[in-house]
Each structure stands twice: as structure tokens, then as C-alpha cells.
């Protein structure tokens, strides 16, 4: 962390960046995002096991963009999200200084191509817990799985915390807020909840960077991240494409390749 | 409140026998917004249409639902009629009571109910319809023809004679294509060069035609009437304006042993060459792969010889971008090579040749000046075996289709051989004789009856060499599969006609579809055989499927007629069923977030980027914008856009929602 703080200090003092986004201590053992706009605010930065949130969700916000160039302390999930956001033209290439922290080491990356190169070096592995949960779901038959999700989603109160914490759910006008026509009802009830989560899953299939923040954000503990991560894994299995790995948009659901496997289309 | 009229058609018995149309018309009167509902035996008939038009005026209708057959059948009819009666044509919709109801259900209460429901859905749609206006796009009246074979030449001449400019792009140094290599042509045996050369010259001299030989299409942007085509003019290493075609350079080039493509490897040429004496344009090119100067840095004999100083060793390829209104593809075919046949020795026997090589041997301008000499030792072959369907109709060779021209040219070859070697024996192995065409069967009969060519129905399983002879092992299936062994001096394989090299790449550049064999696909196999699925791009000749000359030329004239038809308008009108990305007042501007995922999904490259600028000139956002000239209204982008920023005009989200919700 010393190295990160040192470099961040230089960047701030030389005026290369207007703010540094990282993690600070929150209530209890939790960590919260921290924006340091002066060098003096940098010593609050921490980096430990408890830092899990995908900070990329903040960098697309108008308020943050308005600041100018920002340095981001970036875990691999944050790096992937930033790269995908650049591919989707939500972030300008070069608008961020990325302080990549993987396994203790720090590396400064300031372009999409540098990110792409950096990410290509490491295989993306799903954490053991999510992997096990997905396997459990996979082991169910279709009826059981349907019943499981209906039961889980019946608790959803449509607070949209899952959407708001998702770095890829950056749409200013989410389909859920579209009321002409009102495809998905506003109120929380069985069918509507199911519709919302199916829509979100499809919107993230091939775009989800697998941070799991949506599941963590849910106040009633619905593991909604298993929907999006599950869909992302399926896309990867079928088309070999993954979100957050390419500087140029490479989205399985809007492209085709002549050698795409089609064995699953029946 | 809408004033909608519903017109239910019996379609004779087609709908009337299954659906109770009188009851349907009655039921429709209760749909909110419907002020007039009637039924009639044949709505599409003249009195039917008139009835609708009168009702529009009398009841001041602002929308119409015709409940009849498929909109594919009669939507234009009824929209025109509605338009003539004074309402916007796009306020008229069709409910498909025939294909979607009466043809697929039994007569009964439920069927009648479904018919009424279908109408209710469409009434709901009409309520949400907006008047639409045809899109007008200007037309650049210059055509591009890609491929300068007999097909391409014909297209170019026909369009040019129609008074329009044509750019003819040919990848090889001369126009002419395969026909320029042929000796004589079936079914009349007239000399191929003699009938083709005048056409080539005419094309070169036509004031409306610009030839771009030794050139290839690199990139195509734009849309019907407004293409932008980038052509790569490969460096001839020569100033075409200075060169007079005197040929001194060719005579003096020391590098004379290069295998000659025009003679199918049966002759040689120099490093600076024109492919054949009648070439158009008659200007050489330097083959840089074989030229001594490019290999060793020394030579430049041609440069010294050239009286007009036309040689340019440092010339580079040139990229030219042209404005084009319509494109015709006429890139022809290629022949399967003899090395594709393990059973016939993988092409290693010099005396096993393909049909085009035979053409060169038989041609007066060929390497033997038309005298029959076999390639290995130059002796006159006494026995020649011709094998039709070599590779064609053979799934194992990946060519299940019939190459169509081989039966005819094999008969021609056997005949030409007999005319040249009177004492010789000619055998043809065949599967079936396919000689459908004017004077075609008579031509084959002549080979069999007058020229005594021996036809054997069966296949050849193996050929091997023994004592300077080729031992051909076949079977005669008309004699119960009896083995036939022929000791031949030369074997001619009528190898399969295949799509040209890199045709798939070209198809992708032009965004036209192709079949699994790489032949370009027509828009409809029967009714639109010269159009592609991409508006403004047409097809001629063997690039679409194996074709002989008469068919190629006929199709070429067909394609030219389409282009001239297109060019007879100053503007094109297009159906306004196109996608639109919404725009709203500042500061929202649009619900589009500018992710441009739709851009990659659009099969027609219709989606562009639009920068929304502040007064200061600063770019506030970059949004998607759909070019209405290019959009084909497929709706793919609508499905891809997460924020539902795109609507297909005439099929908007609100319309579809209203339709669904009424059920
Ligand atoms: C052995 C043999 C004998 C035949 N004998 C007869 C006969 O007796 N009578 C008869 O009616 N038919 C005969 N045919 C058929 C005849 O050759 C074809 O019908 C005719 O050549 C088709 O003309 P085309 O213009 O479509 O194609 P082609 O003749 O193949 O011409 C295509 C042209 O396009 C050019 N080209 C290809 N790709 C590109 C590109 N990407 N960019 C620019 N230019 C390109 C090529 O260089 C070529 O000049 C014979 C065919 C064979 C193989
Ligand atoms: S759910 Fe879909 S539309 Fe809504 S914010 Fe997420 S990606 Fe955008
Ligand atoms: S965070 Fe939980 S409760 Fe809130 S919308 Fe998402 S799934 Fe529903
Ligand atoms: S997919 Fe939708 S949001 Fe994205 S650029 Fe296209 S129109 Fe805009
Ligand atoms: S409707 Fe189809 S053709 Fe038109 S812009 Fe959308 S994807 Fe392209």
C-alpha cells in the first residue's frame, strides 16, 4: 500500500490527476470507497482482503467524470470493468490512471491497450464459493431450479441496489424505468421481479465482469450475482468470449463468427 | 378518438369456408375505435377496393384494417388504395386471417373467435400508427461491374449503351475471362476469340466505360444509389499513358521460362508480359515475383528497350475511391485442378489434363498452334479418354452439384479432337448426358453419330501409367457394370466448376450472401435471380452458379436492365420501415447511452455515430444514428439495445405493447 500511496501522492501533487479513488476503513471490518482530492487525504487509503467492491461503478458517474483525470486503485475485477467500459465507449481511453493491484504488486496502466495486455497475462478464475453455488444450481433439474429462483426472487423488493452497484449497469435510462410502454411493472411482485431479473441477466450475459457486487448489495440476501455470473460463464463456454478482456468491443450477443459453435441451438 | 374501418374478406372459400366472416364483421363493430365494419367476398377485387375507398371518405376514417390474406400478398394493394382515398397509406394494416387462421384451423367457433382477436390486435396497432412517408435518396448514375469476363463485358456494354457511366474492374491484366481462353464454342463451334474480341474492344473504346484492369475492389461503403467503392489499382510498373503496346520489352525480356497462366501452364511467358495477343488493354505488366530486377536488383532490360520510357520500377499500388450507384458482380468461376484426384494420380501425369488445358491445346493461338500434341512428349495422341463429372456430383469431393457445362464441352472436346486427329479414337465416360438447351442435344448426337465418339456410361475408378500409356480402368454400367480397360495416350478430366478464389471474402466486403460452395446468392431463386439480398447489388454469370456463355450473357443483360431501371430515377423511394434512435430535448438528448453494441449487430452497417455538440462546439455525447438509406428494417438493433432507445417505425415498442395488451 505504501507504494500505491506514494505514487498517488506524486500524481496528485504534479496535478496529473484530480483525485484518487481507493478504499478506506468503513464501519466495523467493512471497507468503503474513498476519494482523496488532496495529498493529505491519502493516508486513509487501505488495501486488504476486505477490499472487494468494484470501484469502476463510480468512474462512469457524471460527478466523477467532471473532476477530470482520476487515479483508481484497481483490483482485477475493477480493471476488467474499466476495460469493458472503454470498449463500450463509456470511458475515454486515457481518462483514468489505473493503479493495478494484483497479489500485492502495483502497476500503473493508463490506456486500454495496456490494460488489455495486463489482463491477458492472468487467467480469470471464479472464486471457490460462487463456483460451488453455480455447481449446486447446475445439479438441480429444471423444475427445481425454477422453484429455487421463484422462491428467492419473491423476496426481492425492487430497491435496485443490485443494479445501482453494478459497474456495467451504467444506463442513464434503464429499461426498468421505461414507462412508455411500461414493459415491466413498477411494483414488486412475483412476475415483475422475475421479469426484472431475467432482463438484467440477459443484459449482462457477455458483459458481466464477475465481481459479485450485485449479490453483496442485496439487502435481503438474494444471490442475484449467480444469475449474471452464470450467464457470463455460459457465454464464455459457448462462444469463447469474455467481458473485460478486449479493448475493442467483442460482445458475443451482437456478433457472429463463422466458426461459432451452434450445437446448442436446437 | 380514432375512426377505424374494418374490412373482412372471405377470400372466396379460403377464409369464408372456415371463418364465419359475417359474424366477425359484426363482432368488430364492438371494438372501441371501430366506426365501420363490413365483409366482402373478395376485398382485393376492384369493387372490393372501391368499397373501402368510399367508406374511408363517407365515414371519415383515419385508419383501416383489412382482414384478409398475408400482407406479403396484398399490403401494397390496400395501402395504395387507402392512399388514393386520401389517408396516409401507412394507416392501413392487414390482419392475416388466411395463413394465420383459416388455413391452419378447423371450422368452428374458436376459429371465428381467433379471427376477431387478430383483427382486434391490428385495430390496436392502427390506433398507435403514425403517418409515415417514403424515404427519398438520390442516385449516383454510375455503375460498377466487378469482373471483366464475357458476363461483365456484356453488363458494361448494355448499361453504357443505356446512356450511363460504367466502371469495369478486372483483377487480371486483361478483360476477357475464361472465354478468351476457349478454342471453339458449343453448340455452334464458332471461334471463341473471334466473337469475343470485338466485344472487348468495344468495351475499351466505349465513351461511357472506364476500364480498370489489374485492379481489385478493397472496400465498399454506403448503400443503393450511393456506394463508395475503394479500388486498388495494382502497380503494372508501367505508365499506361506512355506505353504504346509495341511489345519490344516483351521480346527482349531475358526471363522467358515462366509458366503461362493463360495457357494453363502448357506454355511459357516472360516476366514483363501481356497475357495473350488480343489482350485489352494491350499493355504489359511486370510480374514482380519473377522479374530478375526485383529478385537480384539487376537487369532493367525492358526499361532500356522501351522507346517511350514507360517502365516505372518504383510504381506503387494506387487506391482510388469512386461514387457508385449500383454494382454488378461478374467474377466468374474457377475449375477444380487435376491434383484433387488421388485416383487419377494427383495431377502428376502430364498427360492427364483438365478441360481448360484441352481448350489451349485445341486453340489456334495456343502453345501448339492448335495441333494435337500431348504435353509429355509432344506426340499426337491416338487414343483420348474424356471423363465427365470429374469431381462434380461427388459428395466426397465436396461438390454435390452438377457443373452444368461439362457434358457439353466434353462433347465439343471429343468432336474437336476427332476433327484434328481423324484416325484417333475418342472415348467419353459419363454419368448422364445433360444437354438441355437449344441445339444442345443435337450437338451431342452429332459427336456420337457423325464423329463416332464412343460414349461409355460409367465411372473411372483408377488411372495408372504403364509403358508410356495411361491405363484407364472403368466400368460400363449399361453392360451390367462390366469392367472396361482403355490404353490411352491422353486423358481429359472435365473437372468441377467451383466458385472463384476469395469469392467469400469479396461477398463479405460487399455484404452479399453466398451459398455453402461460395457462389453468390440470388435474392429469390425464381423471381429475383439477378438481384442479391443487398439492394443495388446485382449478379451476372458464373459467379452465381455454373453457367455457359448464352446463359451468362442473358443474365448479364438482365442485370444491366435492372441497373438501367434503377438509374432511370433521380431519386429512390424506400419503404419508411426503418429503425430510429430516439431523440429528446436537452439535457437528455436520447435514451441511447452510446455503447454502440447495436453498431456491430446491424447486418447492413446502417448505424453511424452522431456527436451532440454544445454551442461552444464541445462534444456533449456521442449517440447512435441510423442511416435511413441503409437500414433494411430488420429490427436486430432494436432487440440488441438495452435501453430500448431504438424503435422500428411502424413496429414501435408502443405499438407492439398495445397489440399484446389487447389480448
Ligand atoms: C473447359 C471449358 C470449356 C467451355 N466451353 C464453353 C463453350 O464451348 N460454350 C459455352 O457457352 N461456354 C463454355 N464454357 C463456359 C464459359 O467459360 C463460361 O460460361 C463463361 O466464361 C462465364 O463467364 P463469366 O463472365 O461469368 O466468368 P469468367 O469467364 O470466369 O470471367 C470472370 C472474370 O472476372 C475476373 N475476376 C474474378 N474475380 C475478380 C475480382 N475479385 N475482382 C475483379 N475481377 C475478378 C476474372 O479475372 C475474369 O476475367 C466453357 C468452360 C470451360 C471451363
Ligand atoms: S438492467 Fe439493463 S438497461 Fe438496466 S441498467 Fe442494467 S444493463 Fe442497463
Ligand atoms: S438488490 Fe435485492 S431486493 Fe434490491 S432489486 Fe436487487 S435483488 Fe431485488
Ligand atoms: S445499443 Fe442502444 S444505447 Fe447502445 S448505442 Fe445503440 S441505440 Fe445507443
Ligand atoms: S433495423 Fe436492422 S438494418 Fe436497420 S439499423 Fe437496425 S439492425 Fe440495422
Tab-separated table of C-alpha atoms in Angstrom, chain A residues 18 22 37 68 81 86 106 111 119 134 143 188 203 205 208 226 242 266:
chain	number	residue	atom	x	y	z
A	18	UNK	CA	-7.546	15.486	-9.840
A	22	UNK	CA	-9.430	3.788	-3.430
A	37	UNK	CA	-8.623	15.074	-3.617
A	68	UNK	CA	-11.071	15.363	-14.775
A	81	UNK	CA	-14.840	-3.434	-15.721
A	86	UNK	CA	-13.821	1.649	-22.507
A	106	UNK	CA	1.371	-2.324	-8.112
A	111	UNK	CA	-4.542	3.053	-21.618
A	119	UNK	CA	-5.252	-8.725	-18.177
A	134	UNK	CA	-23.211	-22.473	-9.502
A	143	UNK	CA	-38.099	-27.692	-12.186
A	188	UNK	CA	-42.587	-5.628	-6.605
A	203	UNK	CA	-28.277	-7.527	-20.385
A	205	UNK	CA	-24.666	-12.059	-20.323
A	208	UNK	CA	-20.666	-9.195	-16.655
A	226	UNK	CA	-25.317	-16.140	-9.570
A	242	UNK	CA	-15.421	-12.869	-22.018
A	266	UNK	CA	-31.928	-26.806	-31.348
